[in-house]
Amino acid sequence: AGRYNNKGADYEDAGKYKEALDCYLEAHSLGLAEGTVNSARCYYFGIGTTDSPQQALYILSNSNIRESGYAYYFYALAYLNGKGVPKDYERGRYYMQIAHQRGCPHAAQVLNEIYANEMKNNLARYSINRNIASDVTYPIETSTNTNTRTSIDRDKNINYNKNKKINKKSNDEKVIELSKDIPYTYSF
């Protein structure tokens, strides 16, 4: 089985992607984990075939490594990018954390990018909220009875700076694309 996986890697290095996929599928059929992951990778990224994330996820979910870090890594990529499944940022992030916990070395890179994007978004949101707060005025009245200050019709009298435009990003706008720096063949 390992022989087929190695032969597939050689074909892939030589640019013979269809032959590489055939070798990886043979290694997968013989139960080799690396063959399963490489077959799924080929289908996911369209190496030697048209890209078919659904086929990649099917191979992983019906294999002996469906609970491995590499399987969760591809599940996470699929959900983060909306390839083969509906786009779901939170589920993709969760699966990427599991992939990292289960030893997939590539998951750490993706998580770093996810955390950096989240931190940047949180800082932007904080900045926007600070700007809104500085543009709001709350009329205050002094009560003659108790000598304390109370707000008057706070919700109706908020003055917003009408010229300020605020751009908020939704979860749908968070896109993680990572195929560039990821090695093309996997061996454990």
Coordinates of N, CA, C and O in Angstrom, one line a residue:
A1 N 0.8 -1.2 0.0 CA 0.0 0.0 0.0 C 0.9 1.3 0.0 O 0.6 2.2 -0.7
G2 N 1.9 1.2 0.8 CA 2.8 2.4 0.9 C 3.5 2.6 -0.5 O 3.8 3.8 -0.8
R3 N 3.7 1.6 -1.2 CA 4.4 1.6 -2.5 C 3.5 2.5 -3.5 O 4.0 3.3 -4.2
Y4 N 2.2 2.3 -3.4 CA 1.3 3.1 -4.2 C 1.2 4.5 -3.9 O 1.2 5.4 -4.7
N5 N 1.3 4.8 -2.6 CA 1.3 6.2 -2.1 C 2.6 6.9 -2.6 O 2.5 8.0 -3.1
N6 N 3.7 6.2 -2.4 CA 5.0 6.8 -2.9 C 5.0 7.0 -4.4 O 5.5 8.0 -4.9
K7 N 4.5 6.0 -5.1 CA 4.4 6.1 -6.6 C 3.5 7.3 -7.0 O 3.8 8.1 -7.9
G8 N 2.4 7.5 -6.2 CA 1.6 8.6 -6.5 C 2.3 10.0 -6.3 O 2.1 10.9 -7.0
A9 N 3.1 10.0 -5.2 CA 3.8 11.2 -4.9 C 4.8 11.5 -6.0 O 5.0 12.7 -6.5
D10 N 5.5 10.5 -6.5 CA 6.4 10.6 -7.7 C 5.7 11.1 -8.9 O 6.2 12.0 -9.6
Y11 N 4.5 10.6 -9.2 CA 3.7 11.0 -10.3 C 3.3 12.5 -10.2 O 3.4 13.3 -11.1
E12 N 2.9 12.8 -9.0 CA 2.5 14.2 -8.7 C 3.7 15.2 -8.9 O 3.5 16.2 -9.5
D13 N 4.9 14.8 -8.4 CA 6.0 15.6 -8.6 C 6.4 15.8 -10.1 O 6.9 16.8 -10.5
A14 N 6.1 14.8 -10.9 CA 6.4 14.8 -12.3 C 5.3 15.5 -13.1 O 5.4 15.6 -14.3
G15 N 4.2 16.0 -12.4 CA 3.1 16.6 -13.1 C 2.1 15.7 -13.7 O 1.3 16.1 -14.5
K16 N 2.2 14.4 -13.4 CA 1.2 13.4 -13.9 C 0.1 13.2 -12.8 O 0.1 12.2 -12.1
Y17 N -0.8 14.2 -12.8 CA -1.7 14.2 -11.7 C -2.8 13.1 -11.7 O -3.2 12.6 -10.7
K18 N -3.2 12.8 -12.9 CA -4.3 11.7 -13.0 C -3.7 10.4 -12.5 O -4.3 9.7 -11.8
E19 N -2.4 10.1 -12.9 CA -1.8 8.9 -12.5 C -1.6 8.9 -11.0 O -1.7 7.9 -10.3
A20 N -1.2 10.1 -10.5 CA -1.0 10.2 -9.0 C -2.3 9.9 -8.3 O -2.3 9.1 -7.3
L21 N -3.4 10.5 -8.7 CA -4.7 10.2 -8.1 C -5.0 8.7 -8.1 O -5.5 8.2 -7.1
D22 N -4.8 8.1 -9.2 CA -5.0 6.6 -9.3 C -4.2 5.8 -8.3 O -4.8 4.9 -7.7
C23 N -3.0 6.2 -8.1 CA -2.1 5.5 -7.1 C -2.6 5.8 -5.7 O -2.7 4.9 -4.9
Y24 N -3.0 7.0 -5.4 CA -3.5 7.4 -4.1 C -4.8 6.6 -3.8 O -5.0 6.1 -2.7
L25 N -5.6 6.5 -4.8 CA -6.9 5.7 -4.6 C -6.6 4.3 -4.4 O -7.3 3.6 -3.6
E26 N -5.6 3.7 -5.0 CA -5.3 2.3 -4.8 C -4.7 2.1 -3.4 O -5.1 1.2 -2.7
A27 N -3.9 3.1 -2.9 CA -3.4 3.0 -1.6 C -4.5 3.1 -0.6 O -4.5 2.5 0.5
H28 N -5.5 4.0 -0.9 CA -6.6 4.2 0.0 C -7.4 2.9 0.1 O -7.9 2.4 1.1
S29 N -7.7 2.2 -1.1 CA -8.4 1.0 -1.1 C -7.8 -0.1 -0.3 O -8.4 -1.0 0.2
L30 N -6.4 0.0 -0.2 CA -5.7 -1.0 0.6 C -5.6 -0.7 2.1 O -5.0 -1.4 2.8
G31 N -6.2 0.5 2.4 CA -6.3 0.8 3.8 C -5.2 1.7 4.4 O -5.1 1.9 5.6
L32 N -4.4 2.3 3.5 CA -3.3 3.1 3.9 C -3.8 4.5 4.2 O -4.4 5.2 3.4
A33 N -3.6 5.0 5.4 CA -4.1 6.3 5.9 C -3.6 7.5 5.0 O -4.3 8.4 4.6
E34 N -2.3 7.4 4.6 CA -1.7 8.5 3.8 C -2.4 8.5 2.4 O -2.7 9.5 1.8
G35 N -2.8 7.3 1.9 CA -3.5 7.2 0.6 C -4.8 7.8 0.7 O -5.3 8.5 -0.2
T36 N -5.5 7.6 1.8 CA -6.8 8.2 2.0 C -6.7 9.7 2.1 O -7.5 10.4 1.4
V37 N -5.8 10.3 2.8 CA -5.7 11.7 2.9 C -5.3 12.3 1.6 O -5.8 13.3 1.2
N38 N -4.3 11.7 0.9 CA -3.9 12.2 -0.4 C -5.0 12.1 -1.5 O -5.1 13.0 -2.3
S39 N -5.8 11.1 -1.4 CA -6.9 11.0 -2.3 C -7.9 12.1 -2.1 O -8.4 12.8 -3.0
A40 N -8.2 12.3 -0.8 CA -9.2 13.4 -0.4 C -8.6 14.7 -0.8 O -9.4 15.6 -1.3
R41 N -7.3 14.9 -0.6 CA -6.7 16.2 -1.0 C -6.8 16.4 -2.5 O -7.1 17.5 -2.9
C42 N -6.6 15.4 -3.3 CA -6.7 15.5 -4.8 C -8.1 15.9 -5.2 O -8.3 16.8 -6.0
Y43 N -9.1 15.3 -4.6 CA -10.5 15.6 -4.9 C -10.8 17.0 -4.4 O -11.5 17.8 -5.1
Y44 N -10.4 17.4 -3.2 CA -10.7 18.7 -2.6 C -10.1 19.8 -3.5 O -10.8 20.8 -3.8
F45 N -8.9 19.7 -3.9 CA -8.2 20.8 -4.6 C -8.2 20.6 -6.2 O -7.7 21.4 -6.9
G46 N -8.8 19.5 -6.6 CA -8.9 19.2 -8.1 C -7.6 18.8 -8.7 O -7.2 19.3 -9.8
I47 N -6.8 18.0 -8.1 CA -5.5 17.5 -8.6 C -5.7 16.2 -9.3 O -6.1 15.2 -8.7
G48 N -5.6 16.2 -10.6 CA -5.8 15.0 -11.4 C -7.3 14.7 -11.7 O -7.6 13.7 -12.3
T49 N -8.1 15.6 -11.3 CA -9.6 15.5 -11.5 C -10.2 16.8 -11.3 O -9.5 17.8 -11.0
T50 N -11.5 16.9 -11.6 CA -12.1 18.2 -11.3 C -12.3 18.3 -9.8 O -12.5 17.2 -9.1
D51 N -12.3 19.5 -9.2 CA -12.4 19.6 -7.8 C -13.8 19.2 -7.4 O -14.8 19.5 -8.0
S52 N -13.8 18.3 -6.3 CA -15.1 17.8 -5.8 C -14.9 17.6 -4.3 O -14.6 16.6 -3.8
P53 N -15.2 18.7 -3.6 CA -15.1 18.7 -2.1 C -16.0 17.6 -1.5 O -15.7 17.0 -0.5
Q54 N -17.2 17.4 -2.2 CA -18.1 16.4 -1.6 C -17.5 15.1 -1.7 O -17.6 14.3 -0.7
Q55 N -16.8 14.7 -2.8 CA -16.1 13.4 -2.9 C -15.0 13.3 -1.9 O -14.8 12.2 -1.3
A56 N -14.3 14.4 -1.6 CA -13.2 14.4 -0.6 C -13.7 14.1 0.7 O -13.2 13.2 1.5
L57 N -14.8 14.7 1.1 CA -15.4 14.5 2.4 C -16.0 13.1 2.5 O -16.0 12.5 3.6
Y58 N -16.5 12.6 1.4 CA -17.1 11.3 1.4 C -16.0 10.2 1.7 O -16.1 9.3 2.5
I59 N -14.9 10.4 1.0 CA -13.7 9.5 1.2 C -13.3 9.5 2.7 O -13.1 8.5 3.3
L60 N -13.2 10.7 3.2 CA -12.7 10.8 4.6 C -13.7 10.2 5.6 O -13.3 9.6 6.6
S61 N -15.0 10.5 5.4 CA -16.0 10.1 6.3 C -16.2 8.6 6.3 O -16.7 8.0 7.2
N62 N -15.9 7.9 5.2 CA -16.1 6.5 5.1 C -14.8 5.7 5.1 O -14.6 4.7 4.4
S63 N -13.8 6.2 5.9 CA -12.5 5.6 6.0 C -12.1 5.3 7.4 O -12.8 5.7 8.3
N64 N -11.0 4.6 7.6 CA -10.5 4.3 8.9 C -9.9 5.5 9.6 O -9.6 5.4 10.8
I65 N -9.8 6.6 8.9 CA -9.2 7.8 9.6 C -10.2 9.0 9.7 O -9.8 10.1 9.9
R66 N -11.5 8.7 9.7 CA -12.5 9.7 9.7 C -12.4 10.6 11.0 O -12.9 11.7 11.1
E67 N -11.7 10.1 12.0 CA -11.5 10.8 13.3 C -10.1 11.4 13.4 O -9.8 11.8 14.5
S68 N -9.3 11.3 12.4 CA -8.0 11.8 12.5 C -7.9 13.3 12.3 O -8.8 14.0 11.9
G69 N -6.8 13.9 12.7 CA -6.5 15.3 12.6 C -6.6 15.8 11.1 O -7.2 16.9 10.8
Y70 N -6.1 15.0 10.2 CA -6.2 15.3 8.8 C -7.6 15.4 8.3 O -8.0 16.2 7.5
A71 N -8.4 14.4 8.7 CA -9.8 14.4 8.2 C -10.5 15.7 8.8 O -11.2 16.4 8.0
Y72 N -10.3 16.0 10.0 CA -10.9 17.2 10.6 C -10.4 18.5 9.9 O -11.1 19.5 9.7
Y73 N -9.1 18.4 9.5 CA -8.5 19.6 8.8 C -9.3 19.8 7.5 O -9.7 21.0 7.2
F74 N -9.6 18.8 6.7 CA -10.3 19.0 5.5 C -11.8 19.3 5.7 O -12.4 20.1 5.0
Y75 N -12.4 18.8 6.8 CA -13.8 19.2 7.1 C -13.8 20.7 7.4 O -14.7 21.4 7.0
A76 N -12.8 21.1 8.2 CA -12.7 22.5 8.6 C -12.5 23.4 7.3 O -13.2 24.4 7.2
L77 N -11.6 23.1 6.4 CA -11.4 23.9 5.2 C -12.7 24.0 4.4 O -13.1 25.0 3.9
A78 N -13.4 22.8 4.3 CA -14.7 22.8 3.6 C -15.7 23.8 4.2 O -16.3 24.6 3.5
Y79 N -15.9 23.8 5.5 CA -16.8 24.7 6.1 C -16.4 26.1 6.1 O -17.2 27.0 5.9
L80 N -15.1 26.4 6.3 CA -14.6 27.7 6.3 C -14.8 28.4 4.9 O -15.1 29.6 4.8
N81 N -14.6 27.6 3.8 CA -14.7 28.1 2.5 C -16.0 27.9 1.8 O -16.2 28.3 0.7
G82 N -16.9 27.1 2.4 CA -18.1 26.7 1.8 C -18.0 25.9 0.6 O -18.7 26.0 -0.4
K83 N -17.0 25.0 0.6 CA -16.7 24.1 -0.5 C -17.3 22.7 -0.2 O -16.8 22.0 0.7
G84 N -18.4 22.3 -0.9 CA -19.0 21.0 -0.7 C -20.0 21.0 0.4 O -20.7 20.0 0.5
V85 N -20.0 22.0 1.2 CA -21.0 22.1 2.4 C -21.3 23.5 2.5 O -20.6 24.4 2.0
P86 N -22.4 23.8 3.2 CA -22.8 25.3 3.4 C -21.7 25.9 4.2 O -21.1 25.3 5.1
K87 N -21.4 27.2 3.9 CA -20.4 27.9 4.6 C -20.8 28.1 6.1 O -21.9 28.6 6.3
D88 N -19.9 27.7 7.0 CA -20.2 27.8 8.4 C -18.9 28.1 9.2 O -18.2 27.2 9.5
Y89 N -18.6 29.4 9.4 CA -17.4 29.8 10.0 C -17.2 29.2 11.4 O -16.1 28.7 11.7
E90 N -18.2 29.2 12.2 CA -18.0 28.7 13.6 C -17.7 27.2 13.6 O -16.8 26.7 14.3
R91 N -18.4 26.4 12.7 CA -18.1 25.0 12.6 C -16.7 24.7 12.1 O -16.0 23.8 12.5
G92 N -16.4 25.5 11.1 CA -15.0 25.3 10.5 C -13.9 25.6 11.5 O -12.9 24.9 11.6
R93 N -14.1 26.7 12.3 CA -13.2 27.0 13.3 C -13.1 25.9 14.4 O -12.0 25.5 14.8
Y94 N -14.2 25.3 14.7 CA -14.3 24.2 15.7 C -13.5 23.0 15.2 O -12.7 22.4 15.9
Y95 N -13.8 22.6 13.9 CA -13.1 21.5 13.4 C -11.6 21.7 13.2 O -10.8 20.8 13.4
M96 N -11.2 22.9 12.9 CA -9.8 23.2 12.8 C -9.1 23.1 14.2 O -8.0 22.6 14.3
Q97 N -9.8 23.5 15.3 CA -9.3 23.3 16.6 C -9.1 21.8 16.9 O -8.1 21.4 17.5
I98 N -10.1 21.0 16.5 CA -10.0 19.5 16.7 C -8.8 19.0 15.9 O -8.0 18.1 16.4
A99 N -8.7 19.4 14.7 CA -7.6 18.9 13.8 C -6.2 19.2 14.5 O -5.3 18.4 14.5
H100 N -6.1 20.4 15.0 CA -4.9 20.8 15.7 C -4.6 19.9 17.0 O -3.5 19.4 17.2
Q101 N -5.7 19.7 17.7 CA -5.6 18.8 18.9 C -5.2 17.4 18.6 O -4.6 16.7 19.3
R102 N -5.6 17.0 17.4 CA -5.4 15.6 17.0 C -4.1 15.5 16.1 O -3.9 14.4 15.5
G103 N -3.3 16.5 16.1 CA -2.0 16.3 15.6 C -1.7 16.8 14.1 O -0.7 16.5 13.6
C104 N -2.7 17.4 13.5 CA -2.5 17.9 12.1 C -1.6 19.2 12.2 O -2.1 20.2 12.7
P105 N -0.4 19.1 11.7 CA 0.5 20.3 11.8 C 0.0 21.5 11.0 O 0.4 22.6 11.4
H106 N -0.7 21.3 10.0 CA -1.2 22.4 9.2 C -2.3 23.2 9.8 O -2.5 24.4 9.5
A107 N -3.0 22.6 10.8 CA -4.1 23.3 11.4 C -3.6 24.5 12.3 O -4.3 25.5 12.4
A108 N -2.4 24.4 12.8 CA -1.8 25.5 13.6 C -1.7 26.8 12.8 O -2.1 27.9 13.2
Q109 N -1.2 26.6 11.5 CA -1.1 27.8 10.6 C -2.5 28.4 10.4 O -2.6 29.6 10.4
V110 N -3.5 27.6 10.1 CA -4.8 28.1 9.8 C -5.4 28.8 11.0 O -6.0 29.8 11.0
L111 N -5.2 28.1 12.2 CA -5.8 28.7 13.4 C -5.1 30.1 13.7 O -5.8 31.0 14.2
N112 N -3.8 30.2 13.5 CA -3.2 31.5 13.6 C -3.8 32.5 12.8 O -4.0 33.7 13.2
E113 N -4.1 32.2 11.5 CA -4.8 33.1 10.6 C -6.2 33.5 11.1 O -6.6 34.6 11.1
I114 N -6.9 32.5 11.6 CA -8.3 32.7 12.1 C -8.2 33.6 13.3 O -8.9 34.6 13.4
Y115 N -7.3 33.3 14.3 CA -7.2 34.1 15.5 C -6.8 35.6 15.1 O -7.3 36.5 15.7
A116 N -5.8 35.7 14.2 CA -5.4 37.1 13.8 C -6.6 37.8 13.2 O -6.7 39.0 13.5
N117 N -7.3 37.2 12.3 CA -8.5 37.9 11.7 C -9.5 38.2 12.8 O -10.1 39.3 12.7
E118 N -9.8 37.3 13.7 CA -10.7 37.6 14.8 C -10.2 38.8 15.7 O -11.0 39.7 16.1
M119 N -8.9 38.8 15.9 CA -8.4 39.9 16.8 C -8.5 41.2 16.0 O -8.9 42.2 16.6
K120 N -8.2 41.2 14.7 CA -8.3 42.4 13.9 C -9.8 42.9 13.9 O -10.1 44.1 14.0
N121 N -10.7 42.0 13.7 CA -12.2 42.3 13.7 C -12.6 42.9 15.1 O -13.4 43.8 15.1
N122 N -12.1 42.3 16.2 CA -12.5 42.7 17.5 C -11.9 44.1 17.7 O -12.6 45.0 18.3
L123 N -10.7 44.4 17.3 CA -10.2 45.7 17.5 C -10.9 46.7 16.7 O -11.2 47.9 17.1
A124 N -11.3 46.4 15.4 CA -12.1 47.3 14.6 C -13.5 47.5 15.3 O -14.0 48.7 15.3
R125 N -14.1 46.5 15.8 CA -15.4 46.6 16.4 C -15.3 47.5 17.7 O -16.1 48.4 17.9
Y126 N -14.2 47.4 18.4 CA -14.0 48.2 19.6 C -13.8 49.6 19.2 O -14.4 50.5 19.8
S127 N -13.0 49.9 18.2 CA -12.8 51.2 17.7 C -14.1 51.8 17.2 O -14.4 53.0 17.5
I128 N -15.0 51.1 16.5 CA -16.2 51.6 16.0 C -17.1 51.9 17.2 O -17.7 53.0 17.3
N129 N -17.2 51.0 18.2 CA -18.0 51.3 19.4 C -17.6 52.5 20.1 O -18.4 53.3 20.7
R130 N -16.3 52.7 20.2 CA -15.7 53.9 20.9 C -16.2 55.2 20.2 O -16.5 56.2 20.8
N131 N -16.1 55.1 18.8 CA -16.5 56.3 18.1 C -18.0 56.6 18.2 O -18.4 57.8 18.3
I132 N -18.8 55.6 18.2 CA -20.2 55.8 18.4 C -20.5 56.4 19.7 O -21.2 57.3 19.9
A133 N -19.8 55.8 20.8 CA -20.1 56.3 22.1 C -19.7 57.8 22.3 O -20.3 58.6 23.0
S134 N -18.6 58.2 21.6 CA -18.2 59.6 21.7 C -19.1 60.5 20.9 O -19.2 61.7 21.2
D135 N -19.9 60.0 20.0 CA -20.9 60.8 19.2 C -22.3 60.9 19.8 O -23.1 61.6 19.3
V136 N -22.5 60.2 20.9 CA -23.8 60.2 21.5 C -23.9 61.2 22.7 O -22.9 61.2 23.5
T137 N -24.9 62.0 22.8 CA -25.1 62.8 23.9 C -26.4 62.5 24.6 O -27.4 62.2 24.0
Y138 N -26.3 62.4 25.9 CA -27.5 62.1 26.7 C -27.9 63.3 27.5 O -27.2 63.8 28.4
P139 N -29.1 63.9 27.2 CA -29.5 65.1 27.9 C -29.7 64.7 29.4 O -30.3 63.7 29.7
I140 N -29.3 65.6 30.3 CA -29.4 65.3 31.7 C -30.2 66.4 32.3 O -30.1 67.6 32.0
E141 N -31.1 66.1 33.2 CA -31.9 67.1 33.9 C -31.6 66.9 35.4 O -31.4 65.9 35.9
T142 N -31.6 68.0 36.1 CA -31.4 68.0 37.6 C -32.8 68.1 38.2 O -33.6 68.9 37.9
S143 N -33.1 67.1 39.0 CA -34.4 67.0 39.7 C -34.3 68.0 40.9 O -33.4 68.1 41.7
T144 N -35.4 68.8 41.0 CA -35.4 69.8 42.1 C -35.7 69.1 43.5 O -35.3 69.6 44.5
N145 N -36.3 67.9 43.5 CA -36.7 67.3 44.7 C -35.5 66.6 45.4 O -35.2 66.8 46.6
T146 N -34.7 65.9 44.6 CA -33.7 65.0 45.3 C -32.3 65.5 45.0 O -31.3 65.0 45.5
N147 N -32.1 66.5 44.1 CA -30.8 67.0 43.8 C -30.0 66.0 43.1 O -28.8 66.0 43.2
T148 N -30.6 65.0 42.4 CA -29.8 64.0 41.6 C -30.1 64.2 40.1 O -31.1 64.9 39.7
R149 N -29.2 63.7 39.3 CA -29.4 63.9 37.8 C -30.0 62.6 37.3 O -29.7 61.5 37.6
T150 N -30.9 62.8 36.3 CA -31.6 61.7 35.7 C -31.6 61.9 34.2 O -31.6 63.1 33.7
S151 N -31.6 60.9 33.4 CA -31.7 61.1 31.9 C -33.1 61.4 31.5 O -34.0 60.9 32.0
I152 N -33.2 62.2 30.4 CA -34.5 62.5 29.9 C -34.6 61.8 28.5 O -33.9 62.1 27.6
D153 N -35.6 61.0 28.4 CA -35.9 60.4 27.1 C -34.7 59.9 26.4 O -34.5 60.3 25.2
R154 N -33.8 59.2 27.0 CA -32.5 58.9 26.5 C -32.6 58.3 25.1 O -31.8 58.7 24.2
D155 N -33.5 57.4 24.8 CA -33.5 56.7 23.5 C -34.0 57.7 22.4 O -33.6 57.5 21.3
K156 N -34.8 58.7 22.7 CA -35.3 59.6 21.7 C -34.3 60.7 21.4 O -34.4 61.3 20.4
N157 N -33.5 61.0 22.4 CA -32.6 62.2 22.2 C -31.2 61.9 21.9 O -30.3 62.8 22.1
I158 N -30.8 60.7 21.5 CA -29.5 60.4 21.1 C -29.1 61.1 19.8 O -29.8 61.0 18.9
N159 N -28.0 61.8 19.8 CA -27.6 62.5 18.6 C -26.4 61.7 18.0 O -25.3 61.6 18.6
Y160 N -26.6 61.2 16.8 CA -25.5 60.5 16.2 C -24.9 61.4 15.1 O -25.5 62.2 14.6
N161 N -23.6 61.2 14.9 CA -22.9 61.9 13.9 C -23.4 61.3 12.6 O -23.0 60.2 12.2
K162 N -24.2 62.0 11.8 CA -24.8 61.4 10.6 C -23.8 61.2 9.5 O -24.0 60.4 8.6
N163 N -22.7 61.9 9.5 CA -21.7 61.8 8.4 C -20.8 60.6 8.6 O -20.1 60.2 7.7
K164 N -20.7 60.0 9.8 CA -19.8 58.8 10.0 C -20.4 57.6 9.4 O -21.5 57.2 9.7
K165 N -19.6 56.8 8.6 CA -20.1 55.6 8.1 C -19.4 54.5 8.8 O -18.2 54.5 9.0
I166 N -20.1 53.5 9.2 CA -19.6 52.3 9.9 C -19.8 51.1 9.1 O -20.8 50.8 8.6
N167 N -18.7 50.4 8.8 CA -18.7 49.2 8.0 C -18.5 48.0 9.0 O -17.4 47.9 9.6
K168 N -19.5 47.2 9.1 CA -19.3 46.0 10.0 C -19.3 44.8 9.1 O -20.0 44.7 8.1
K169 N -18.4 43.9 9.4 CA -18.3 42.6 8.7 C -19.1 41.6 9.3 O -19.1 41.4 10.5
S170 N -19.8 40.8 8.5 CA -20.6 39.7 9.0 C -19.8 38.5 9.0 O -18.7 38.4 8.3
N171 N -20.3 37.4 9.6 CA -19.6 36.1 9.5 C -19.5 35.6 8.1 O -18.6 34.9 7.8
D172 N -20.4 36.0 7.2 CA -20.3 35.6 5.8 C -19.1 36.1 5.1 O -18.7 35.6 4.1
E173 N -18.6 37.3 5.6 CA -17.5 37.9 4.9 C -16.1 37.3 5.3 O -15.1 37.7 4.8
K174 N -16.1 36.4 6.3 CA -14.9 35.9 6.8 C -14.5 34.7 5.9 O -15.2 33.7 5.8
V175 N -13.5 34.9 5.1 CA -13.1 33.8 4.2 C -11.6 33.4 4.5 O -10.8 34.2 4.6
I176 N -11.4 32.1 4.6 CA -10.1 31.6 4.8 C -9.8 30.7 3.6 O -10.4 29.8 3.3
E177 N -8.8 31.1 2.8 CA -8.3 30.3 1.7 C -6.8 30.0 2.0 O -6.0 30.9 2.1
L178 N -6.5 28.7 2.0 CA -5.2 28.4 2.5 C -4.4 27.4 1.6 O -3.5 26.8 2.1
S179 N -4.8 27.1 0.4 CA -4.2 26.1 -0.3 C -2.8 26.4 -0.8 O -2.0 25.5 -1.1
K180 N -2.3 27.6 -0.7 CA -1.0 28.0 -1.2 C 0.2 27.4 -0.4 O 1.1 26.9 -1.0
D181 N 0.1 27.5 0.9 CA 1.3 27.1 1.7 C 1.2 25.7 2.3 O 1.9 25.3 3.1
I182 N 0.2 24.9 1.8 CA 0.0 23.6 2.4 C 0.7 22.6 1.5 O 0.6 22.6 0.3
P183 N 1.5 21.7 2.1 CA 2.2 20.7 1.3 C 1.2 19.8 0.6 O 0.1 19.6 1.0
Y184 N 1.7 19.3 -0.6 CA 0.8 18.6 -1.5 C 0.7 17.1 -1.1 O -0.3 16.4 -1.5
T185 N 1.6 16.5 -0.5 CA 1.5 15.1 -0.1 C 1.7 15.0 1.4 O 2.5 15.7 2.0
Y186 N 1.0 14.0 2.0 CA 1.1 13.8 3.4 C 1.6 12.5 3.7 O 1.3 11.5 3.1
S187 N 2.5 12.5 4.7 CA 3.0 11.2 5.2 C 3.1 11.3 6.7 O 3.4 12.4 7.2
F188 N 2.8 10.3 7.4 CA 2.7 10.4 8.8 C 3.9 9.8 9.5 O 4.6 9.0 9.0

